[in-house]
Coordinates of C-alpha atoms in Angstrom, one line a residue:
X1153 CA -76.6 27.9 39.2
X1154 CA -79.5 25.3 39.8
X1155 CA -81.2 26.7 36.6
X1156 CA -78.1 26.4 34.7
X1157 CA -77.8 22.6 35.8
X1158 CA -81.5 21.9 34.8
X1159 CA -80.8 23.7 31.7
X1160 CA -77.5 21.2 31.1
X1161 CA -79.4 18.3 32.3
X1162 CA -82.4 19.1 29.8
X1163 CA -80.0 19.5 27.1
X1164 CA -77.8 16.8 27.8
X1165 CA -79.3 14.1 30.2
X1166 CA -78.7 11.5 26.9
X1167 CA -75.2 11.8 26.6
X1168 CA -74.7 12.6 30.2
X1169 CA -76.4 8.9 31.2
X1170 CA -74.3 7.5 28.6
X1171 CA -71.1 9.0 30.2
X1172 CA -72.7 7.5 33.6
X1173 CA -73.0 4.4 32.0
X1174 CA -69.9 4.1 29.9
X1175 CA -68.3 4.3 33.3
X1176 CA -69.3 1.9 35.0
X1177 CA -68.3 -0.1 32.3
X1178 CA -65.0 0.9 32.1
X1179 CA -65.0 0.1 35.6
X1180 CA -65.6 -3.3 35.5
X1181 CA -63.5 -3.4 32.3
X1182 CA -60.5 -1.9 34.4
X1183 CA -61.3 -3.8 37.8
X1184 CA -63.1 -7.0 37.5
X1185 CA -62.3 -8.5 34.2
X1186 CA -60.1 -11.4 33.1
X1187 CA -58.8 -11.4 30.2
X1188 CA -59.8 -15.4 29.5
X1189 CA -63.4 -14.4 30.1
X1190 CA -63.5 -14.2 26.4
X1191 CA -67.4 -13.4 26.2
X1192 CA -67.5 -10.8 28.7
X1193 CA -64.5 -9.2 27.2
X1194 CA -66.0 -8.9 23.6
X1195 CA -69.6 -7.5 25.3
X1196 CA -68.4 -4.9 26.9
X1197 CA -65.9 -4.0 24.4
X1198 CA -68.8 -3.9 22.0
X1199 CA -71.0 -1.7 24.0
X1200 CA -68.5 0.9 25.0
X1201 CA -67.7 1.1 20.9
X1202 CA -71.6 2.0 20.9
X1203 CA -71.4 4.4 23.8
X1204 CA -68.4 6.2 22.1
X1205 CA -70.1 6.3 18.9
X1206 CA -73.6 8.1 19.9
X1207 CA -71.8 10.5 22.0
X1208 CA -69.5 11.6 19.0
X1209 CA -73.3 11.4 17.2
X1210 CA -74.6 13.8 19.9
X1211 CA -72.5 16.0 21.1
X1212 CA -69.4 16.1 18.3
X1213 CA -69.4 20.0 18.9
X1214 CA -69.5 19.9 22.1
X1215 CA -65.5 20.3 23.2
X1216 CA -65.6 20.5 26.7
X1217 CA -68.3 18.2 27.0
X1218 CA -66.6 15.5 24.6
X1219 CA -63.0 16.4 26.6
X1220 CA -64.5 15.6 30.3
X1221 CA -65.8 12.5 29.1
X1222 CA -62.8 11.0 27.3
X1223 CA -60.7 11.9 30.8
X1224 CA -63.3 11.0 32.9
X1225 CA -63.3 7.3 31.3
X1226 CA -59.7 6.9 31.6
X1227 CA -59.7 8.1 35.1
X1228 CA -61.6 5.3 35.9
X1229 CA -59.0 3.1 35.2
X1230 CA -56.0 4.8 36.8
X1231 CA -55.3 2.4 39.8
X1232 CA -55.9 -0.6 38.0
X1233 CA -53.6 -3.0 36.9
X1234 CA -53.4 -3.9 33.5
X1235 CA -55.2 -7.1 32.9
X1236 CA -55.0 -7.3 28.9
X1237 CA -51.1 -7.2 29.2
X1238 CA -48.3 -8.2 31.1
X1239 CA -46.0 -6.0 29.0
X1240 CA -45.9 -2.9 31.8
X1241 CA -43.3 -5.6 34.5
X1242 CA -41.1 -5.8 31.6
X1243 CA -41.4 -1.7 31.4
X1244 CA -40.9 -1.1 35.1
X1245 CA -37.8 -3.5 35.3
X1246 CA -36.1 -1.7 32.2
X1247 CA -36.7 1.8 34.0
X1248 CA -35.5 0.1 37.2
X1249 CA -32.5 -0.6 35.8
X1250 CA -31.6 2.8 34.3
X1251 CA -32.2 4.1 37.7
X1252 CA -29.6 1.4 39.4
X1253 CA -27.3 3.0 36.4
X1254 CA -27.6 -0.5 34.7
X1255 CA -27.9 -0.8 31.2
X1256 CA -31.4 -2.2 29.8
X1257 CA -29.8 -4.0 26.8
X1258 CA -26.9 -5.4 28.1
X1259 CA -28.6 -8.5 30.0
X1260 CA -32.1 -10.3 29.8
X1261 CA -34.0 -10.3 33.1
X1262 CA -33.2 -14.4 32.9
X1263 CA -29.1 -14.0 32.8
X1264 CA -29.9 -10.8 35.4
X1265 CA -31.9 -13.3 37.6
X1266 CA -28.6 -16.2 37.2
X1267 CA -26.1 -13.5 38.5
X1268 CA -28.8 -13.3 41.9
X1269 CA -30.8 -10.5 40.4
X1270 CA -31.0 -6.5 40.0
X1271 CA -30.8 -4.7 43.9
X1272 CA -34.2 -3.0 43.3
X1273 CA -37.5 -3.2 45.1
X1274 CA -40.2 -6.0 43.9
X1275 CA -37.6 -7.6 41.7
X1276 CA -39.1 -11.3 42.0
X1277 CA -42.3 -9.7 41.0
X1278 CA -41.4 -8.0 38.1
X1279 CA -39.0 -10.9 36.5
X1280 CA -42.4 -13.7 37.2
X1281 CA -44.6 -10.9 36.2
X1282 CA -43.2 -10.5 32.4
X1283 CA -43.5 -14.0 31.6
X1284 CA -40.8 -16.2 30.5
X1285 CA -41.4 -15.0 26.5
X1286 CA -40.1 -11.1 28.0
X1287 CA -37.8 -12.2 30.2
X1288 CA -35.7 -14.6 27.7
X1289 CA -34.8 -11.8 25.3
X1290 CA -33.1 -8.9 25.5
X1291 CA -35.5 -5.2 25.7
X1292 CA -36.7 -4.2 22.3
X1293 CA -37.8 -0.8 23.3
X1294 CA -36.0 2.3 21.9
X1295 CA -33.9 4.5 24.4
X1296 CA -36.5 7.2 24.3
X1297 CA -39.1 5.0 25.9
X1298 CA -36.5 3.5 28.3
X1299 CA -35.9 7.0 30.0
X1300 CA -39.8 7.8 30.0
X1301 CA -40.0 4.3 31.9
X1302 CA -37.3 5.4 34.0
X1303 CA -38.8 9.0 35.0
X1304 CA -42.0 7.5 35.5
X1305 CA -40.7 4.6 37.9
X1306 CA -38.8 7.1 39.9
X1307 CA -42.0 9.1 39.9
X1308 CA -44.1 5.9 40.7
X1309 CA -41.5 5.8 44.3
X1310 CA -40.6 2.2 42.1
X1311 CA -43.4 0.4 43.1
X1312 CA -45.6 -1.6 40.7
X1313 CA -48.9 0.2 41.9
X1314 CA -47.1 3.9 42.2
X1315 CA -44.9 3.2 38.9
X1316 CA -48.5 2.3 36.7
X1317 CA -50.4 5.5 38.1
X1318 CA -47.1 8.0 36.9
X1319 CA -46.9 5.6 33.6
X1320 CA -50.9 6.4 33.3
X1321 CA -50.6 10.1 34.2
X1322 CA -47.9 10.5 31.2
X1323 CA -50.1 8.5 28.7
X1324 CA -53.4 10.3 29.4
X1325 CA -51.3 13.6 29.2
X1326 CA -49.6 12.3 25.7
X1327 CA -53.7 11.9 24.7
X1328 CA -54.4 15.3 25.2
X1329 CA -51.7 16.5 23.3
X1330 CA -53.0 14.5 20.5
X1331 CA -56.3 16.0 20.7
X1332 CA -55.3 19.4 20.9
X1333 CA -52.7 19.5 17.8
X1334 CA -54.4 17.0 15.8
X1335 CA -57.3 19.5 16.1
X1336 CA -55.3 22.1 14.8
X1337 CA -53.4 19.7 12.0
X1338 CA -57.1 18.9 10.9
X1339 CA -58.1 22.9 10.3
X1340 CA -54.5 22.8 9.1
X1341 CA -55.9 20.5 5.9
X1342 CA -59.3 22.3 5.9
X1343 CA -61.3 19.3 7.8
X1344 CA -63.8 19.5 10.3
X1345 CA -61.4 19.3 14.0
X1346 CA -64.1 17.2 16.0
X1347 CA -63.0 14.0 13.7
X1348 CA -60.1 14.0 16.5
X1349 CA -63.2 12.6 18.7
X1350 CA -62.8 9.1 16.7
X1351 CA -59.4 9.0 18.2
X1352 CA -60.2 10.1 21.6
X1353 CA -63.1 8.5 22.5
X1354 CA -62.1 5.7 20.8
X1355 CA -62.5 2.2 23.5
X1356 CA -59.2 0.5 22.0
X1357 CA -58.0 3.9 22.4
X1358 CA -58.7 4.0 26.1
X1359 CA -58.3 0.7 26.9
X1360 CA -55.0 -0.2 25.3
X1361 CA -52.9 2.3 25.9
X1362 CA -54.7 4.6 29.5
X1363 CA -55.4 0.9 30.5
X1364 CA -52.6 -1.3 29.2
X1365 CA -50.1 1.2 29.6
X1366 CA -48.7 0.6 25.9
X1367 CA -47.1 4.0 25.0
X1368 CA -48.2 4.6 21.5
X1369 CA -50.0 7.4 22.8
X1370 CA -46.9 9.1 23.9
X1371 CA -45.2 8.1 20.2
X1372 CA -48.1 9.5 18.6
X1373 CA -48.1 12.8 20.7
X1374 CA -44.6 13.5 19.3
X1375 CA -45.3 12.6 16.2
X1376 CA -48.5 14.5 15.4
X1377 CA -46.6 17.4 17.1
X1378 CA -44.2 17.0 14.5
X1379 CA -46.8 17.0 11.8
X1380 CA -48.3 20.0 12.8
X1381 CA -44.9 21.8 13.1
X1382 CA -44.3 20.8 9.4
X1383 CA -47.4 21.7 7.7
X1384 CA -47.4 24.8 9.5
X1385 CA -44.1 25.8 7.9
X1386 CA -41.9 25.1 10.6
X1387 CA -40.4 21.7 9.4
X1388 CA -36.4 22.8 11.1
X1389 CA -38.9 22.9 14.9
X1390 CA -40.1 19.1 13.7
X1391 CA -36.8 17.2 13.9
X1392 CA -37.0 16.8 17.7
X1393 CA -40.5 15.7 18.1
X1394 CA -40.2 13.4 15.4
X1395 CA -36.8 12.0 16.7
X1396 CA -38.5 11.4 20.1
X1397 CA -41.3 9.8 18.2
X1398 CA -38.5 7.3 16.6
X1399 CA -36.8 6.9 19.9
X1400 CA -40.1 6.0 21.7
X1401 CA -40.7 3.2 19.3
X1402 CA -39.6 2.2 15.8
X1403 CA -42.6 2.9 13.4
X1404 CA -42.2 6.4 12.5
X1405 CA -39.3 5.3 10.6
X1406 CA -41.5 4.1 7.7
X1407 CA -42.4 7.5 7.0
X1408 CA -39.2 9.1 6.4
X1409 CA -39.3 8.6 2.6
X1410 CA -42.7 10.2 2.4
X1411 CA -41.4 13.0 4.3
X1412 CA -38.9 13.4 0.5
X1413 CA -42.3 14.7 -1.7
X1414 CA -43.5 17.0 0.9
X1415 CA -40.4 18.8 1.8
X1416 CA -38.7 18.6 -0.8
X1417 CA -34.6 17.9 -1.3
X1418 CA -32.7 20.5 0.6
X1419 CA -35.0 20.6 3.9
X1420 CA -35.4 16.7 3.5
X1421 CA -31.6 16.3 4.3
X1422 CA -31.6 18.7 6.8
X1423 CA -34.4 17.2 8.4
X1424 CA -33.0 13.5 8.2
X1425 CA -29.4 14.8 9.5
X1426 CA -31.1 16.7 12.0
X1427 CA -33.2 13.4 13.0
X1428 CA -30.2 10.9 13.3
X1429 CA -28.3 13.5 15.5
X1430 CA -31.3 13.5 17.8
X1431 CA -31.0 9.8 18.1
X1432 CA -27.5 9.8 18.6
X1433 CA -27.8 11.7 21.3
X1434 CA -30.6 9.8 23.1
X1435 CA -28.8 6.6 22.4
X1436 CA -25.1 7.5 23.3
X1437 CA -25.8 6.9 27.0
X1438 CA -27.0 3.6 26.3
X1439 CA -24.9 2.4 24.1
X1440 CA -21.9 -0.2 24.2
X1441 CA -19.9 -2.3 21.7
X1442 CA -22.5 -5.5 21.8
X1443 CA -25.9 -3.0 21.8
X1444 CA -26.8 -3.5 18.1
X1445 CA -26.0 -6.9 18.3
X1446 CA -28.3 -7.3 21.3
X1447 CA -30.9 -5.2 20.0
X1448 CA -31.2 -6.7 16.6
X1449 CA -31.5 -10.1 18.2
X1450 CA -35.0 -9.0 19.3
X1451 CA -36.5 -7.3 16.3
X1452 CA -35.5 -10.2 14.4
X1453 CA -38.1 -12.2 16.4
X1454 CA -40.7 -10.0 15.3
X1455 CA -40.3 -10.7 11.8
X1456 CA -39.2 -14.5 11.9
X1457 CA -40.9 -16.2 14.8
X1458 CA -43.9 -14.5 16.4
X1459 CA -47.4 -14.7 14.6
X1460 CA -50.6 -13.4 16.5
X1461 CA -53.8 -11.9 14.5
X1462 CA -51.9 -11.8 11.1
X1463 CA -54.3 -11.6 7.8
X1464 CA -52.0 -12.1 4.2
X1465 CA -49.8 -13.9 6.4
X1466 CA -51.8 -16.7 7.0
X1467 CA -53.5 -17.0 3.9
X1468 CA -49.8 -17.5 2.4
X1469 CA -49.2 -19.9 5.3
X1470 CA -52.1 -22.0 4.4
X1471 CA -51.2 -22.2 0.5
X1472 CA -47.1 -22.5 1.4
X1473 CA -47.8 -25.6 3.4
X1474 CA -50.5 -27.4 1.4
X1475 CA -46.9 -27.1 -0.9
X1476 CA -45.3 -29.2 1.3
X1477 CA -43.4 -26.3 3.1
X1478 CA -42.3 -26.1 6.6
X1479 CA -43.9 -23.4 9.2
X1480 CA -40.9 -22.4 10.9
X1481 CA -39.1 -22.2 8.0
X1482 CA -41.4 -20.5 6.0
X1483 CA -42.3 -17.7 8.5
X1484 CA -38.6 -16.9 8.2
X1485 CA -38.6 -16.8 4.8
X1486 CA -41.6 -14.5 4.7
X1487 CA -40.5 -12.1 7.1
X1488 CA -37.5 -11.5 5.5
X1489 CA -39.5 -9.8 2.5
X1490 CA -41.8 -7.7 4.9
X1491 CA -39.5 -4.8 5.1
X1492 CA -38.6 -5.1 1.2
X1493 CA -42.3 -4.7 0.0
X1494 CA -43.0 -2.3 2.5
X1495 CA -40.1 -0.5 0.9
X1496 CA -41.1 -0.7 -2.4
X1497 CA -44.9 0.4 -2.0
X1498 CA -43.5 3.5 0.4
X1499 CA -41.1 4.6 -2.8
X1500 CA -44.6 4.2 -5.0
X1501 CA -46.3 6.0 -3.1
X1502 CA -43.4 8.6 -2.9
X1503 CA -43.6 9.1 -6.7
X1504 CA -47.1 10.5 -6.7
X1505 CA -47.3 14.2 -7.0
X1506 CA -50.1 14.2 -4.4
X1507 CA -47.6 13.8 -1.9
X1508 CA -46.3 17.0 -2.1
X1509 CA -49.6 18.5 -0.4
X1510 CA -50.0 18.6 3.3
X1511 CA -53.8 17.5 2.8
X1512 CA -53.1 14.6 1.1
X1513 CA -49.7 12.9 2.9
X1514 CA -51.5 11.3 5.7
X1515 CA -53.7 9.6 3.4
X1516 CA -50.3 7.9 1.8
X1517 CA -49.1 7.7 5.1
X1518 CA -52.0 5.8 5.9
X1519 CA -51.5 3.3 3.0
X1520 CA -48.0 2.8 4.1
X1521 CA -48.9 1.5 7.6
X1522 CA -51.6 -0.4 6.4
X1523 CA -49.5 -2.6 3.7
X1524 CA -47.2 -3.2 6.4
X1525 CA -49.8 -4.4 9.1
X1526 CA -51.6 -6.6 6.5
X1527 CA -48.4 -8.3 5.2
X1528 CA -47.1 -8.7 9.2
X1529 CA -46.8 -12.0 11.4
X1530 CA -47.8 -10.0 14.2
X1531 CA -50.7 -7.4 14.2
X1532 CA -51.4 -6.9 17.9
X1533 CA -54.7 -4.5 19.0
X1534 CA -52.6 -1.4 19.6
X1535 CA -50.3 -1.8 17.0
X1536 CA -53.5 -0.7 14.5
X1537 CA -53.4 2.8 16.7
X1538 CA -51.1 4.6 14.8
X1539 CA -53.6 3.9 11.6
X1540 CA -56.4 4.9 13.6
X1541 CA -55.2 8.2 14.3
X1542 CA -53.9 8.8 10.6
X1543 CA -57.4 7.8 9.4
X1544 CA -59.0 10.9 11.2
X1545 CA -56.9 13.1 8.5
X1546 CA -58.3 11.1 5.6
X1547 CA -62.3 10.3 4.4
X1548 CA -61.4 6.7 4.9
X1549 CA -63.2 5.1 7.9
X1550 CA -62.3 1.6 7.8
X1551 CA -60.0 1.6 10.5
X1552 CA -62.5 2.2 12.8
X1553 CA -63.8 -0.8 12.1
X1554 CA -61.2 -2.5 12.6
X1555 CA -60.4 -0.9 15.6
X1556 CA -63.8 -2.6 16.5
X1557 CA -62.6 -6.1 15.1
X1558 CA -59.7 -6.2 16.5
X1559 CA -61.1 -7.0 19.6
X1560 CA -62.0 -10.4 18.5
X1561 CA -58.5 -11.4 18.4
X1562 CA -58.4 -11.6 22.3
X1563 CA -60.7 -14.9 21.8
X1564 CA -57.5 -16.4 21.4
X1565 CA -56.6 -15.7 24.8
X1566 CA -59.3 -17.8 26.4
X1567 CA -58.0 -21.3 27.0
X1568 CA -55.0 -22.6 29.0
X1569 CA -53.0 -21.9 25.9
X1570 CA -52.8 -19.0 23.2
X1571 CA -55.2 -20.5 20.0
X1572 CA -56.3 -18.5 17.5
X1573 CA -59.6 -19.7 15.8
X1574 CA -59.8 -19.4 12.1
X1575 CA -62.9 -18.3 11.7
X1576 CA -62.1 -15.6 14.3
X1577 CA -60.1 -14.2 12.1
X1578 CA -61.6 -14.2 8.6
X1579 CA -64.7 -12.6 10.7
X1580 CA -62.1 -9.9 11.3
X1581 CA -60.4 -9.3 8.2
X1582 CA -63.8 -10.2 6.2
X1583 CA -65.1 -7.0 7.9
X1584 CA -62.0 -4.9 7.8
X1585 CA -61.0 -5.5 3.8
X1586 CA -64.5 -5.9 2.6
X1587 CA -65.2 -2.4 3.7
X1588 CA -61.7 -1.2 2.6
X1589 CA -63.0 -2.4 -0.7
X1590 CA -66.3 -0.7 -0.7
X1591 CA -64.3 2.5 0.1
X1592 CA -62.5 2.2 -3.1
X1593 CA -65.0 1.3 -5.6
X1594 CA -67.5 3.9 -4.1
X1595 CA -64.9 6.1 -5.8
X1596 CA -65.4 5.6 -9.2
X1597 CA -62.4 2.2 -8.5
X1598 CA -59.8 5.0 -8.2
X1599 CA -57.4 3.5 -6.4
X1600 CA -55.5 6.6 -5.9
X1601 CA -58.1 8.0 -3.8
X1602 CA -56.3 5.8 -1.0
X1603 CA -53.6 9.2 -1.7
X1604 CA -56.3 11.4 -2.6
X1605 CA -58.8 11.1 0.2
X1606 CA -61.6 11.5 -2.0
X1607 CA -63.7 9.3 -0.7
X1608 CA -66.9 10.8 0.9
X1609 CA -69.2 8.9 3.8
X1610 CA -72.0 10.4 5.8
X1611 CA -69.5 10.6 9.3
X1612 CA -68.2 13.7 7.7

């Protein structure tokens, strides 16, 4: 036994101090940091992006090795408070109310609070906790995700501290789901499984969603369970996973055209009846005569009043009112065209034969998300997630740059009030298209190869 640990230690002791190391940072990231502290932030963001990346360099083959490590580091963080996000009060009070038998979307915590408040524990908490953007509008999150909030509060005993451990638990869980099918989905499409490593060791990764509690992982569980159901043949198996994936937040929608090429016309339909059924059913409970009303209120916002870390957006800003044109009207005028060009390059996309091959959707899919994140107003660090993750399927590598970028956009958060700096972020977007570009042109300027995945780089 002692022999076998020297014999680890001699082979290992690199990655194994790294590990050491890359705790303790997460540590203080978890424990100790304030999100205003804009410097320390960005450093220790910037060396855990280096610690991730020579332990994929070193061990990459390693499974259990690479498995202990990405578990170990979110571990670490699982009785801290998140301290990058105040959007987990707004999760417990939804689940609270689903377990009081009240309806999330029929009130906002602020005309819950004028009728003398919910009956359920650390209420005054929760409502100050959200912050008076949250607590203003009515819940945005998809029924799916309200009853996940709701089994883990009544997990959590509904306290803050017992409802973020049980939120924590289910997240870390959804992340090794994603590394075990995505494995498979990636010998699936004939590519090497340990790029699944860029997803899992990945700091945003960790820190937005094990630390933040933002539950993209558990979308992204159902949906790459769905993938792997479809391009093994079983696409009839997929329609629940994928409706789950809807129901635990919007996004997947956008890829419901592509899903036309690769499954062609008669299981297509089935697959979309079959989807909306799903729904249904996980939306019945919740659902009363005012509910879209309600609901639509808040999506709107997303699309005509809240910017934060947007690229195309502000350039067209910046020329729209050197015009003479008005911010808050413009920004409504803009983000009423988002979803039409989104539309319009998914049905593109839709048209190219390539589609039709397993090994080549995710590299349209990956288009499609793109176009939508670089038109939006809002592009918040774990929105760019769901792109990471479809990246690992494709030779295209700049999203991990910008998941490394993206980071800067927290600079904003270091005064007294939310300012974004220019330069902040054409340093980001500089970085993050530049390389895009050098992507494309390193393939012989075929732009197609964004479909294709023919792009080749050393990481492979």
């Amino acid at each position: 036994m002692i022999r076998a640990l020297i014999t680890f230690w001699n082979l290992h002791r690199i990655s194994i101090l790294l590990v050491a190391l890359g705790l303790v940072f997460y540590g203080v990231f978890g424990y100790e940091l304030n999100r205003s502290d804009s410097i320390r932030l960005v450093a220790l963001f910037a060396a855990l992006f280096f610690l991730s990346y020579k332990l994929i360099q070193f061990e990459k083959w390693n499974l259990r090795f690479m498995v202990t490590s990405g578990l170990l580091f979110r571990a670490v963080l699982l009785f801290a408070l998140p301290n990058l996000s105040q959007d987990f009060y707004r999760f417990i009070w939804d689940g609270n109310l689903i377990l009081e038998g009240l309806n999330p979307y029929f009130l906002t915590p602020d005309a819950w609070m004028a009728r003398g408040g919910p009956a359920f524990p650390e209420v005054s908490e929760l409502y100050e906790g959200m912050g008076s953007l949250s607590s203003a509008n009515y819940s945005n999150y998809p029924p799916v995700k309200q009853y996940f909030f709701a089994l883990c509060i009544y997990l959590g005993g509904q306290t803050v501290l017992g409802s973020v451990i049980s939120m924590r638990v289910m997240i870390i869980l959804a992340d090794l789901g994603i590394l075990y099918f995505g494995r498979r989905v990636l010998k699936k499409i004939n590519r090497a499984p340990h790029l699944i490593f860029w997803y899992f060791l990945n700091p945003l990764v960790i820190i937005e969603l094990t630390g933040n509690l933002h539950f993209e992982g558990v979308m992204l569980f159902f949906f790459i369970l769905a993938m792997f159901l479809m391009v093994s043949g079983k696409w009839f198996l997929a329609v629940i996973p994928y409706a789950l994936s809807i129901g635990v937040k919007l996004i997947p929608l956008l890829f419901l055209p592509l899903l036309l090429p690769l499954l062609g016309w008669k299981k297509v339909t089935g697959f979309y009846i079959g989807t909306a059924l799903v729904l249904g059913a996980f939306l019945y409970p919740l659902y009363f005569p005012e509910f879209t009303d309600h609901y639509g209120q808040t999506l709107r916002l997303w699309f005509s009043n809240f910017e934060f870390n947007a690229s195309l957006y502000n350039v067209s800003e910046s020329v729209a009112v050197s015009q003479g044109a008005k911010p808050w009207e413009f920004i409504k005028q803009y983000g009423a065209i988002i979803p039409g060009l989104t539309a319009l390059t998914t049905l593109m996309i839709c048209a190219h034969p390539i589609v039709r091959l397993s090994k080549y959707w995710f590299g349209a899919a990956l288009l499609v998300i793109c176009v939508y994140y670089f038109l939006a107003t809002t592009v918040h660090p774990w929105y760019i997630i769901f792109p990471l993750l479809l990246s690992t399927f494709t030779n295209f590598r700049f999203m991990y740059l910008w998941s490394a970028t993206i980071v800067l956009s927290y600079i904003a958060y270091g005064g007294e009030e939310v300012e974004e700096r220019p330069w902040i972020l054409i340093l980001e977007y500089a970085a993050v298209f530049g390389f895009l570009i050098y992507e494309i042109i390193r393939n012989k300027r075929n732009l197609s190869a964004i479909a294709k995945n023919q792009v080749r780089t050393p990481a492979d």
